[in-house]
Structure formats: structure tokens, C-alpha cells
mmCIF file of C-alpha atoms and ligand atoms in Angstrom:
data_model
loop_
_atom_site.group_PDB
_atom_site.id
_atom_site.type_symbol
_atom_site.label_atom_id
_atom_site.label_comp_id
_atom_site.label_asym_id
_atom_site.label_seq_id
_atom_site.Cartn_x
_atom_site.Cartn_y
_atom_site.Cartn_z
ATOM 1 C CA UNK U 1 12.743 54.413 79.397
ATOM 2 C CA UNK U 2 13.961 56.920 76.818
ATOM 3 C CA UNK U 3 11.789 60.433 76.181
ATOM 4 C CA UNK U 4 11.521 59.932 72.144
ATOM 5 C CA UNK U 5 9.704 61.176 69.410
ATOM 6 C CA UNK U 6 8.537 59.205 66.132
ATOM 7 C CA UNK U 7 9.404 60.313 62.859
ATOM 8 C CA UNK U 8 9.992 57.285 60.747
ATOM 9 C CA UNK U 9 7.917 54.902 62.963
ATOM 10 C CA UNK U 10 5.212 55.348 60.628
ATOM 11 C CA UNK U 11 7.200 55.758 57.235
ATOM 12 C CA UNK U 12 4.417 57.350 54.574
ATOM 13 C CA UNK U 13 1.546 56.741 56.466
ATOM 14 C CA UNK U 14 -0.857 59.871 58.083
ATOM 15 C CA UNK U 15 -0.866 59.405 61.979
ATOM 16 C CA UNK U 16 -2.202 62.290 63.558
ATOM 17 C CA UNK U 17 -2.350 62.713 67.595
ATOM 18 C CA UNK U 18 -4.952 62.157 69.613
ATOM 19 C CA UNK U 19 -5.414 64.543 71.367
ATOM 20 C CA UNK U 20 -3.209 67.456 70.985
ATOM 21 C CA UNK U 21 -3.545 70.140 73.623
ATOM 22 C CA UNK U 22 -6.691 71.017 73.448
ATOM 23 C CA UNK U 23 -9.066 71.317 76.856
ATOM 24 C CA UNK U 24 -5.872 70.869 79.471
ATOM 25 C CA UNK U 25 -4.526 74.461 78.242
ATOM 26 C CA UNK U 26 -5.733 77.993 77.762
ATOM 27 C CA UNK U 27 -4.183 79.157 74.630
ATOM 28 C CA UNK U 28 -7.018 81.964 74.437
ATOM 29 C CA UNK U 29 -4.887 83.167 78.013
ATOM 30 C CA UNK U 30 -1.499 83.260 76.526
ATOM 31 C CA UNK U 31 -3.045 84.932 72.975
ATOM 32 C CA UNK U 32 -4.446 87.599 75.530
ATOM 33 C CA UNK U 33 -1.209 88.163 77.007
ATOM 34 C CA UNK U 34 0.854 88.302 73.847
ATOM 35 C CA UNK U 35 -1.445 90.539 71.627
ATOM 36 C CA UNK U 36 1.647 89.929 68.555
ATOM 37 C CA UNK U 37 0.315 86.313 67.932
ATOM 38 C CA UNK U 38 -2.106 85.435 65.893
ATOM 39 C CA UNK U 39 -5.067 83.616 66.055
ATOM 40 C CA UNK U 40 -3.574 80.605 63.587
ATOM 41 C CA UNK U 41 -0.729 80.654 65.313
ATOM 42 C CA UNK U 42 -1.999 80.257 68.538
ATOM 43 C CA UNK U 43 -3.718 77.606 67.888
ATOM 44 C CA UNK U 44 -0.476 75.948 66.406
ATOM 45 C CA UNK U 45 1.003 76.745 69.938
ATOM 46 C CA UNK U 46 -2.333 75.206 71.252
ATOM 47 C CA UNK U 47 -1.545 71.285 69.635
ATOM 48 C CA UNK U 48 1.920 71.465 70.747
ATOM 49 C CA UNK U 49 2.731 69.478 74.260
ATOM 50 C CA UNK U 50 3.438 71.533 77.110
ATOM 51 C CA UNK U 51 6.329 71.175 79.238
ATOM 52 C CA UNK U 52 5.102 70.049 82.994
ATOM 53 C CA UNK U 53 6.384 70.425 86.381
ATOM 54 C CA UNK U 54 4.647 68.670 88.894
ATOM 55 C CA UNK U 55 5.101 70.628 92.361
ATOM 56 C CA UNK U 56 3.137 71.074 95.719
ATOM 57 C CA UNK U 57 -0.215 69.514 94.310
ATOM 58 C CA UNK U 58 -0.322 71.184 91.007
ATOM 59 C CA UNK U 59 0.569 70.274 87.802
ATOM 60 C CA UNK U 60 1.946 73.488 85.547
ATOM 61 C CA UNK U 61 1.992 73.466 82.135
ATOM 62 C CA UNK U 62 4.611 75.733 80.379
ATOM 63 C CA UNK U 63 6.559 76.594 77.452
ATOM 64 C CA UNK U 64 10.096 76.431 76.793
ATOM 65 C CA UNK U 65 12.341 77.725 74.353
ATOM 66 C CA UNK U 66 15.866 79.054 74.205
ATOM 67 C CA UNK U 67 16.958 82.109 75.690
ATOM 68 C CA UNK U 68 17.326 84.657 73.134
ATOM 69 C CA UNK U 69 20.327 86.616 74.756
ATOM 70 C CA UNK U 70 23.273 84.505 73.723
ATOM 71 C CA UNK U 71 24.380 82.392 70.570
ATOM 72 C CA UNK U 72 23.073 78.925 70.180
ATOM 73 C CA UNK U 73 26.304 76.613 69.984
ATOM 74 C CA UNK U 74 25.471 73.794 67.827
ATOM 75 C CA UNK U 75 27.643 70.864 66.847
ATOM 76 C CA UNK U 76 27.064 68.689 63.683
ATOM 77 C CA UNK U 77 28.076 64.982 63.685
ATOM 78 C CA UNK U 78 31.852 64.243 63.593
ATOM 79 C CA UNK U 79 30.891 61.598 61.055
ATOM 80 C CA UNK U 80 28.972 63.045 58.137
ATOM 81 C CA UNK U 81 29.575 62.946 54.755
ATOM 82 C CA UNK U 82 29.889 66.284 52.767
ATOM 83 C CA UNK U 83 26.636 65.767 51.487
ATOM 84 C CA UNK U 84 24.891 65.250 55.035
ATOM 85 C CA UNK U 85 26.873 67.977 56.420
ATOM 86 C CA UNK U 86 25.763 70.398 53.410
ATOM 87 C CA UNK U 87 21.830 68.798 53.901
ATOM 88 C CA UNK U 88 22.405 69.979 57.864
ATOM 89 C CA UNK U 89 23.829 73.205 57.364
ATOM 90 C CA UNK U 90 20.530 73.760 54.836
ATOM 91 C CA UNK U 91 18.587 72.913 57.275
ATOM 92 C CA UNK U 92 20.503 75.362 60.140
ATOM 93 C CA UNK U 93 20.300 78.120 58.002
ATOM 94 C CA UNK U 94 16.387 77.528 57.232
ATOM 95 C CA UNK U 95 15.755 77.380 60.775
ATOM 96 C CA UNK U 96 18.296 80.862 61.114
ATOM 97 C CA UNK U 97 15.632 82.251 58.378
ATOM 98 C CA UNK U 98 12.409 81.117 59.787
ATOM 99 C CA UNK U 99 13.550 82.748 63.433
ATOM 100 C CA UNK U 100 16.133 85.565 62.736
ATOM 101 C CA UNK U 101 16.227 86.422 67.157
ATOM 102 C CA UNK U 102 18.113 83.376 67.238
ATOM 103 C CA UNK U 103 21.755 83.069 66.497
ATOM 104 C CA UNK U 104 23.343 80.070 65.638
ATOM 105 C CA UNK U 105 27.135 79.052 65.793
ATOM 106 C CA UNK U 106 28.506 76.015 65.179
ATOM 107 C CA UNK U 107 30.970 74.383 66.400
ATOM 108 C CA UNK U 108 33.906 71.561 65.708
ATOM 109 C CA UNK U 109 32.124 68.677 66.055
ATOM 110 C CA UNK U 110 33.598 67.485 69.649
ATOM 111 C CA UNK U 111 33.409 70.564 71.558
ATOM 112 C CA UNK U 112 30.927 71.714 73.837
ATOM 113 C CA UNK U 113 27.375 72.513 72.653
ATOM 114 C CA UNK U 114 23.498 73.349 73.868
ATOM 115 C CA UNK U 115 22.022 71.671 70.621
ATOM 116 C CA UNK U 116 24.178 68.184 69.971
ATOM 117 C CA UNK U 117 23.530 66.812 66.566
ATOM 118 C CA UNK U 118 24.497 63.198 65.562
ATOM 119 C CA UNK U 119 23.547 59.768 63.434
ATOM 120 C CA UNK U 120 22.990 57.144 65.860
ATOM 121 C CA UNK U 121 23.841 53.575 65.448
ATOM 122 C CA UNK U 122 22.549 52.052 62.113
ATOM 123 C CA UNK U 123 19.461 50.552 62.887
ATOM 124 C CA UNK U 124 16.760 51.682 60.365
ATOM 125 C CA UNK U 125 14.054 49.928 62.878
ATOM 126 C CA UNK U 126 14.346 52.483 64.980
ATOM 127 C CA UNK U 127 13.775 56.379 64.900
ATOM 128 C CA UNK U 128 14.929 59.584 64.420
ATOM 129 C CA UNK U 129 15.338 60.650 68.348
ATOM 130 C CA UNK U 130 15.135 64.533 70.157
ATOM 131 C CA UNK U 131 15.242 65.348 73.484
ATOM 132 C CA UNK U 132 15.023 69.182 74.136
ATOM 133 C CA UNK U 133 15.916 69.662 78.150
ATOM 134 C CA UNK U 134 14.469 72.723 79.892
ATOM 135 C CA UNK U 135 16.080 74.146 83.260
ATOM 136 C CA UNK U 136 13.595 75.806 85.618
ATOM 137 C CA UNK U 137 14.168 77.947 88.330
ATOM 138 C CA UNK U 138 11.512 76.886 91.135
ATOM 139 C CA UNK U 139 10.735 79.995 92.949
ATOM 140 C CA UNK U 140 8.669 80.616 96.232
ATOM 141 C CA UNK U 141 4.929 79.089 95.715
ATOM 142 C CA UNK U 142 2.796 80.965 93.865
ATOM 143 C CA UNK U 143 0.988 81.156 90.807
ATOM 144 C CA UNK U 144 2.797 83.287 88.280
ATOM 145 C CA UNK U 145 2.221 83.633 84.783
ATOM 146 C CA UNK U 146 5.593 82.650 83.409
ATOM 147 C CA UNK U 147 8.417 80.415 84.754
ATOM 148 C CA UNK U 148 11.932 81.296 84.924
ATOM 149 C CA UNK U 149 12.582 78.559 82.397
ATOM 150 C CA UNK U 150 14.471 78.432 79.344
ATOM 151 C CA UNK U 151 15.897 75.060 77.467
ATOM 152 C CA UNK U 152 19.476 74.265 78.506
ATOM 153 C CA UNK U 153 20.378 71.255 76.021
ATOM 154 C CA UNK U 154 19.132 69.223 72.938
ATOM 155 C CA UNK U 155 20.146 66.489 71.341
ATOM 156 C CA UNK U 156 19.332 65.301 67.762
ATOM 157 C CA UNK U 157 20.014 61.957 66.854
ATOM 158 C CA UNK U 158 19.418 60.908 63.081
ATOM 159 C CA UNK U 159 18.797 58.199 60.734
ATOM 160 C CA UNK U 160 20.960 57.705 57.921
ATOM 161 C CA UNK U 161 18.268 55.027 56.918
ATOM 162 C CA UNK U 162 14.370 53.500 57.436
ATOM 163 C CA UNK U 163 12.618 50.709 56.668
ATOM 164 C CA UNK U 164 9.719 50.813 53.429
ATOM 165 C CA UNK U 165 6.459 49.192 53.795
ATOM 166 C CA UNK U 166 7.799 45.862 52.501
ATOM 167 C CA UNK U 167 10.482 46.141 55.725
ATOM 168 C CA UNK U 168 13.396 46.472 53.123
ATOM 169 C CA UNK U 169 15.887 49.270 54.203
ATOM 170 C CA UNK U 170 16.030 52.265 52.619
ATOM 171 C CA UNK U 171 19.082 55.044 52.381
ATOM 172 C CA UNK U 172 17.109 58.202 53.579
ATOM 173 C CA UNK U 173 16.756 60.353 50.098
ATOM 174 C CA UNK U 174 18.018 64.036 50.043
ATOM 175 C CA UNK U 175 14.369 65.156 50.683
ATOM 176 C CA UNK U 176 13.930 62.952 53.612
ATOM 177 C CA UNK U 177 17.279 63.169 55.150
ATOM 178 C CA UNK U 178 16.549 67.264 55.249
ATOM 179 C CA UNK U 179 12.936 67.063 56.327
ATOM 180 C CA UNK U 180 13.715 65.004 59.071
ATOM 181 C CA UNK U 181 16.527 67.451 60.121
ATOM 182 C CA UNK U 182 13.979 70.434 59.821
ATOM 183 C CA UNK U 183 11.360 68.223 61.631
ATOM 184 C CA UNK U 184 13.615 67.167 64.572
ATOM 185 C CA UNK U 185 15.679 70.634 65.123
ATOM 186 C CA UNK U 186 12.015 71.945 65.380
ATOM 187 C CA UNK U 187 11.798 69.875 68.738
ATOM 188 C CA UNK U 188 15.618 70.655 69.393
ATOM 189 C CA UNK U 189 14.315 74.320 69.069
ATOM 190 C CA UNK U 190 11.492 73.261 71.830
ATOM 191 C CA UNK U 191 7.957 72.719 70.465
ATOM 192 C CA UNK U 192 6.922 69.169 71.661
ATOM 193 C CA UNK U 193 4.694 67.141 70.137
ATOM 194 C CA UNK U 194 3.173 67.744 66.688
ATOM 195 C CA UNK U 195 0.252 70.661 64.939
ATOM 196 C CA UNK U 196 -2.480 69.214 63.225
ATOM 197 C CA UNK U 197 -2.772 71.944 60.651
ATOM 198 C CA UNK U 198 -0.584 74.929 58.991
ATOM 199 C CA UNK U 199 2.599 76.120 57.234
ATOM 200 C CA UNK U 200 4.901 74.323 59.752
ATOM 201 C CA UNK U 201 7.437 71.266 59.552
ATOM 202 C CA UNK U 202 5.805 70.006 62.770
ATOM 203 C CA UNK U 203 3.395 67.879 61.233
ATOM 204 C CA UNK U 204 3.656 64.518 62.640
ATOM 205 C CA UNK U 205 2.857 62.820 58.795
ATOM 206 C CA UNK U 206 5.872 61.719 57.310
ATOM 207 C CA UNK U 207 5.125 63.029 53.692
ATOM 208 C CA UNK U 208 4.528 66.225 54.955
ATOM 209 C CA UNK U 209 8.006 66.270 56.750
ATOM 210 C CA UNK U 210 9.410 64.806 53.479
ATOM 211 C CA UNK U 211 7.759 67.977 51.206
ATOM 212 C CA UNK U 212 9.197 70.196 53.266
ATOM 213 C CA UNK U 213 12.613 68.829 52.816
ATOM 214 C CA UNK U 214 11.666 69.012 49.108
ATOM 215 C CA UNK U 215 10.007 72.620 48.714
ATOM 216 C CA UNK U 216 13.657 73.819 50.327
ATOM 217 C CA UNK U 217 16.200 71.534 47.868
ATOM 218 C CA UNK U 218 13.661 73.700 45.318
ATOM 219 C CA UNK U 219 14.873 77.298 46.747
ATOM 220 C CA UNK U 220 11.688 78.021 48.433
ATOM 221 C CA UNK U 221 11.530 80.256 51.635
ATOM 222 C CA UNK U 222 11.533 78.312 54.429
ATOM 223 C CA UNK U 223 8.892 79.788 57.268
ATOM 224 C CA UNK U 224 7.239 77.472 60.271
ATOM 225 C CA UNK U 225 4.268 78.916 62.221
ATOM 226 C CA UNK U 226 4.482 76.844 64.877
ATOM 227 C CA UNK U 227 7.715 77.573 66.202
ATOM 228 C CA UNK U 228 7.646 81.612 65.325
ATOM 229 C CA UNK U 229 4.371 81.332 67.307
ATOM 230 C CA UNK U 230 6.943 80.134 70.142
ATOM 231 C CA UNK U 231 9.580 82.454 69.517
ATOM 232 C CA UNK U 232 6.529 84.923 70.013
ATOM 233 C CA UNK U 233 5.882 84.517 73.773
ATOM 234 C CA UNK U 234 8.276 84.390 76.450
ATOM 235 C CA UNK U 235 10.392 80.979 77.279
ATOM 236 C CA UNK U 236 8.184 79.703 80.709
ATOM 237 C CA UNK U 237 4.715 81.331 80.055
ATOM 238 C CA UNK U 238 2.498 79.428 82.148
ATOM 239 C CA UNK U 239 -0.864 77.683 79.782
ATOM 240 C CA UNK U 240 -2.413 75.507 82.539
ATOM 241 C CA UNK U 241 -2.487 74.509 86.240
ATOM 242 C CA UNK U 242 -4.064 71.438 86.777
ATOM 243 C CA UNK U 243 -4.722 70.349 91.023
ATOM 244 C CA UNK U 244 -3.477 67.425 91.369
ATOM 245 C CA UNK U 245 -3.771 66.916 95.451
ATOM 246 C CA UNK U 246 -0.659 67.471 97.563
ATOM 247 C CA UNK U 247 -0.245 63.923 97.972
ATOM 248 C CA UNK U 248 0.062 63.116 94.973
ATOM 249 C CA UNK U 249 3.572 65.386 94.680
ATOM 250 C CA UNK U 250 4.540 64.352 97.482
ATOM 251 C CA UNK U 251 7.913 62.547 97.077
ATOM 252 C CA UNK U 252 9.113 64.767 94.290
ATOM 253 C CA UNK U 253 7.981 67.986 96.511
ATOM 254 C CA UNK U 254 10.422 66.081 99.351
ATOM 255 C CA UNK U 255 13.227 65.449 96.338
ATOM 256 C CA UNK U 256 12.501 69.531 95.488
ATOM 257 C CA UNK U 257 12.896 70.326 98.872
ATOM 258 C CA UNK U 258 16.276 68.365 99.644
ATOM 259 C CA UNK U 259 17.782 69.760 96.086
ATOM 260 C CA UNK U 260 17.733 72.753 97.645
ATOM 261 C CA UNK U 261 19.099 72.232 100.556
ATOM 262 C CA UNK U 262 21.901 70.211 98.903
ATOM 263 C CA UNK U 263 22.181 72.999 95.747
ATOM 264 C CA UNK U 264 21.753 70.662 93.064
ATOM 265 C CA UNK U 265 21.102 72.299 89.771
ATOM 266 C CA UNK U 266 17.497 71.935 88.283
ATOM 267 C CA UNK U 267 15.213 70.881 88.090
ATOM 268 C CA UNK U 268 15.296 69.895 84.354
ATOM 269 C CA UNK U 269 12.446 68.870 82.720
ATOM 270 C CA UNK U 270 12.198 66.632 79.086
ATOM 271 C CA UNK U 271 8.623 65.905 77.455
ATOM 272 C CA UNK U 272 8.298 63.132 74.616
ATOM 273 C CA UNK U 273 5.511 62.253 72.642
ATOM 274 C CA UNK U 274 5.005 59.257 75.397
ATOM 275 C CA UNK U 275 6.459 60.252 78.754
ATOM 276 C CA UNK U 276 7.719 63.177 80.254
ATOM 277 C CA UNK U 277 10.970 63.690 83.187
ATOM 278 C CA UNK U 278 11.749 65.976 85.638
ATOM 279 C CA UNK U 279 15.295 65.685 87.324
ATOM 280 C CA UNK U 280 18.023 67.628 89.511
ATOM 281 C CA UNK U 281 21.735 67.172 89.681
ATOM 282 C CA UNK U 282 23.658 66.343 92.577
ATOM 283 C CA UNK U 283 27.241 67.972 92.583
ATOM 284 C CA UNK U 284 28.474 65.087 91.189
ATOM 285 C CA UNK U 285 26.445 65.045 88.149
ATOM 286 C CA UNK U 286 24.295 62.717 89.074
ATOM 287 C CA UNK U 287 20.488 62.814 88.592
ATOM 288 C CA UNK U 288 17.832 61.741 90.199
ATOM 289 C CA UNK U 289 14.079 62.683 89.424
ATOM 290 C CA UNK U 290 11.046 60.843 88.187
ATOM 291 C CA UNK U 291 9.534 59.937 85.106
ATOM 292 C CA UNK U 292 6.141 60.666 84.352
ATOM 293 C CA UNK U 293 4.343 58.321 81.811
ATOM 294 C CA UNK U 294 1.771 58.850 79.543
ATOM 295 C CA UNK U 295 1.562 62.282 79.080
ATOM 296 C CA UNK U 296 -1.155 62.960 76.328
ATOM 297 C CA UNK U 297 -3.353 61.379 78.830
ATOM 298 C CA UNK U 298 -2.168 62.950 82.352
ATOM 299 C CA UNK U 299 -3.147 66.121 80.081
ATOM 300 C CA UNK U 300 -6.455 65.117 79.805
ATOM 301 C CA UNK U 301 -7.050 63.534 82.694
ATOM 302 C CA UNK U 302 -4.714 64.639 85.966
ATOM 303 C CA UNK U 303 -5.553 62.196 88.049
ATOM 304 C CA UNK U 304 -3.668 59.863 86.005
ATOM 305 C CA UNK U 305 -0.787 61.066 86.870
ATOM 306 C CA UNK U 306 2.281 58.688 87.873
ATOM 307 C CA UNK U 307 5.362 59.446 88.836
ATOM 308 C CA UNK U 308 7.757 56.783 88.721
ATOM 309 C CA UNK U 309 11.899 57.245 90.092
ATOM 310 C CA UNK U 310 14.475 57.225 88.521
ATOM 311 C CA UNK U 311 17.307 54.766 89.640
ATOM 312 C CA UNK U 312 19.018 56.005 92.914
ATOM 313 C CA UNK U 313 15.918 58.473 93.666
ATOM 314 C CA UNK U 314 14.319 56.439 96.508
ATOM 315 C CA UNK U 315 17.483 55.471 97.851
ATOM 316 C CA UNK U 316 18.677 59.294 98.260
ATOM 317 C CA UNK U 317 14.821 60.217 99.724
ATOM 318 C CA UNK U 318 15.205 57.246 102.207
ATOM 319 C CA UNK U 319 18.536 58.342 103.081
ATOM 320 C CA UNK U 320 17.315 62.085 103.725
ATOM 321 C CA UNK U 321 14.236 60.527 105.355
ATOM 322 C CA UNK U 322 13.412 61.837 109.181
ATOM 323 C CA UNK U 323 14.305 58.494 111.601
HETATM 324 ZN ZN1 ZN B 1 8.208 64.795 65.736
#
């Protein structure tokens, strides 16, 4: 199971989500707290997915965002063409102008970067893919207001092509091909899921992505609400706790528990429009974690709430297990 976002899925069609936010999470809280943001954009912050961590009963919603206190290193693909590399350095520098606290740097495709971006195989079926990983530092239990979070890695992988409504492929035009690198680096940057409203690429309709890719080839400014609304609060502000029941965390409170003891690194959370995962890293790299399905409707209602291992997860818990 892959954490993915839909772009192309729905090529020129107006899909909007169902639920978006909404009761699970006080954005009226986190406006209080951050008097600089407004009421529009909180309410762009508001249809956005949270990031979750499911721990000791509770489920805690949060935001996540880069740190602000280093340069972003950002790789484009190796294989691009000059004209996709010129379309993906428009779209960089848009992003540079719509949130000047951030600094990005790019480097030779190859070496090491926090935001990875590629074309993936050459299958127009499928879609443009993000997945935006944020590192959390799980402190003593509590309930604090913000998370020592911040996102650690992103990947972007594009389509070079997508299927029309007759199913005929179709090279992705200028306008598209930059749209859907606004729309995507806008989840690379950290807001999950998509606004329903506003002045912001994150719009989950296709034509809307595709305007915005055409309003910039035209010179315009390029500005998104949504994500200066989350470059407005800190990385890890807390907008929900939902009570789950201590049972129901109880194997990944145990995993929690024996990553600390063994130092692995995480936990490391990902959120799609579908599912959502939360791993640690042994010292060998390896993860193990759960996957939590069906997000949009865990927010809604908690008690839905699965969490399913990852390969190798129940094997390490049995092996920790008292005999
Ligand atoms: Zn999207």
C-alpha cells in the first residue's frame, strides 16, 4: 500500500473531498494562537488533512512543515529535458516567491536531498505521486500545544503524460506539466489533502491546477493561501486530540516504547489522501510501523481507526514480547 495523492486520476473533471477537516479539528484554536492568520486563511488550513500520531489512547492531529532554519536541498530529475527542467525551476522559484522564509537550493540531480523530484515510469494510467515525511520527537505524555515535528523528506514523482476522456494518451501540455509541479511541491512543501475554496494551487480540480500553471507561463505573481497560512504557524501545532481508548494503541504504544529503548530514529509519519503511516528506523535502516487506512473517515469518526503492520512489525513485537 503506497500513501498517494490524485492529480490526474480525474483528468478535467471537478472532484471535491468529502469531507475536508472540518468537525475533527479546531482551526478557531490554532487562529487564536497565531493572531497573524487570517480568517480565510485559516479556514484554508482548516480543509487541509492533518498529520496524525496515534499514541497512548489518543489520536493527535498536527501540522507539519519544514523547518525554517536551514536551506531546503532539492534535486530535479536526472532525466529532464531542458524544457521540463526550465517548467520545474518556474515552478521552484514560484514556490521561493509565494514563501520567501524558505530557501531553496538545488542540487546535481544524484546527490543527497530533503525534497527528491523525479518522472516515474511512463504509465499515463497512473498519477502524479507525493509523499511529504514528517519526523516527530515523542516527548513525555502530555498534552502540549505543538509537537516537536518538522518534515524530514519528500518525494515528487511526475507524469510526463495522462490519459483524455476517450483513454487516448496525452503528452502533459506546458500548462499542465507546471500546474501539476506547483500542485504536487505544494504537498512536498506539507499541506495534505486539498482546500475547497481560495487563491491556492491546492485545489483538488484538475482545471484549476492546470490555470494556475497557465496564469504563471502569463507572468502573473504567483501567491497560495493555503500554504502561507502554513508557513504562518509553527511546524507541529497541535489542531485536535481525539480518545481513542488505550487499547486501541496498544501495539504501536509497545513498538514506541521498544524504539526507544533500541534508539531507532522516528517516528515518521506520511498522510495521503487515502491512508496515513507512522514508522521508526532500526539502526539498520529498517522500518517498521503501521499503516493506518482510511483517514478522511478515522477523522470523522475515531473509532474507526485501524492500524495495520507493516512487514517485519509483528515479528520484531513478538520477538521483544515478555515470555
Ligand atoms: Zn493533490
Amino acid at each position: 500500500m503506497r500513501v498517494q495523492r490524485s492529480l490526474w486520476l480525474a483528468l478535467g473533471a471537478v472532484v471535491w473531498l468529502a469531507c475536508g477537516g472540518g468537525g475533527a479539528w479546531d482551526v478557531a484554536a490554532l487562529a487564536a494562537q497565531n493572531p497573524a492568520l487570517g480568517r480565510e486563511a485559516a479556514r484554508r488550513l482548516g480543509e487541509a488533512t492533518p498529520y496524525l500520531l496515534p499514541l497512548h489512547g489518543q489520536l493527535t492531529l498536527f501540522l507539519c512543515r519544514w523547518r525554517l532554519t536551514d536551506p531546503l536541498l532539492v534535486s530535479l530529475p536526472s532525466d529532464a529535458s531542458p524544457r521540463e527542467r526550465a517548467l520545474l525551476d518556474r515552478a521552484l522559484r514560484a514556490w521561493q516567491q509565494a514563501l520567501p522564509e524558505l530557501r531553496f537550493e538545488q542540487v546535481l540531480a544524484g546527490a543527497p536531498a530533503q525534497l527528491e523530484i523525479r518522472f516515474d515510469a511512463d504509465d499515463p494510467s497512473r498519477t502524479a505521486t507525493t509523499a511529504a515525511e514528517c519526523g516527530v520527537a515523542v516527548g513525555a505524555q502530555g498534552q502540549p500545544a505543538q509537537l516537536d515535528a518538522g518534515l524530514v523528506k519528500a518525494h515528487v514523482a511526475l507524469r510526463r503524460a495522462a490519459l483524455d476522456w476517450r483513454d487516448d494518451v496525452q503528452l502533459l501540455s506546458d500548462e499542465e506539466l507546471l500546474g501539476s509541479a506547483l500542485h504536487e511541491l505544494g504537498h512536498a512543501l506539507g499541506y495534505q489533502g486539498h482546500a475547497r475554496h481560495g487563491l491556492t494551487v491546492m485545489l483538488r480540480s484538475v482545471d484549476d491546477v492546470r490555470r494556475a500553471g497557465r496564469r504563471l507561463l502569463a507572468g502573473a505573481p504567483f501567491a497560495d493561501m493555503a500554504l502561507a497560512a502554513l508557513y504562518s504557524v509553527p511546524s507541529g501545532s497541535v489542531v485536535g486530540r481525539l480518545q481513542l481508548g488505550a487499547a486501541r494503541t496498544g501495539e504501536l504504544d509497545r513498538l514506541a516504547a521498544l524504539a526507544q529503548r533500541g534508539r531507532f530514529a522516528g517516528p515518521y509519519v506520511r498522510v495521503g489522501d487515502e491512508s496515513a503511516r507512522i514508522v521508526w528506523r532500526g539502526p539498520d535502516g529498517a522500518a517498521f510501523g503501521f499503516f493506518l487506512p482510511r483517514v478522511r473517515e478515522v477523522l470523522r469518526e475515531p473509532e474507526r481507526l485501524e492500524l495495520l503492520p507493516t512487514a517485519g512489525t509483528l515479528a520484531l513485537l513478538r520477538s521483544e514480547a515478555p515470555h
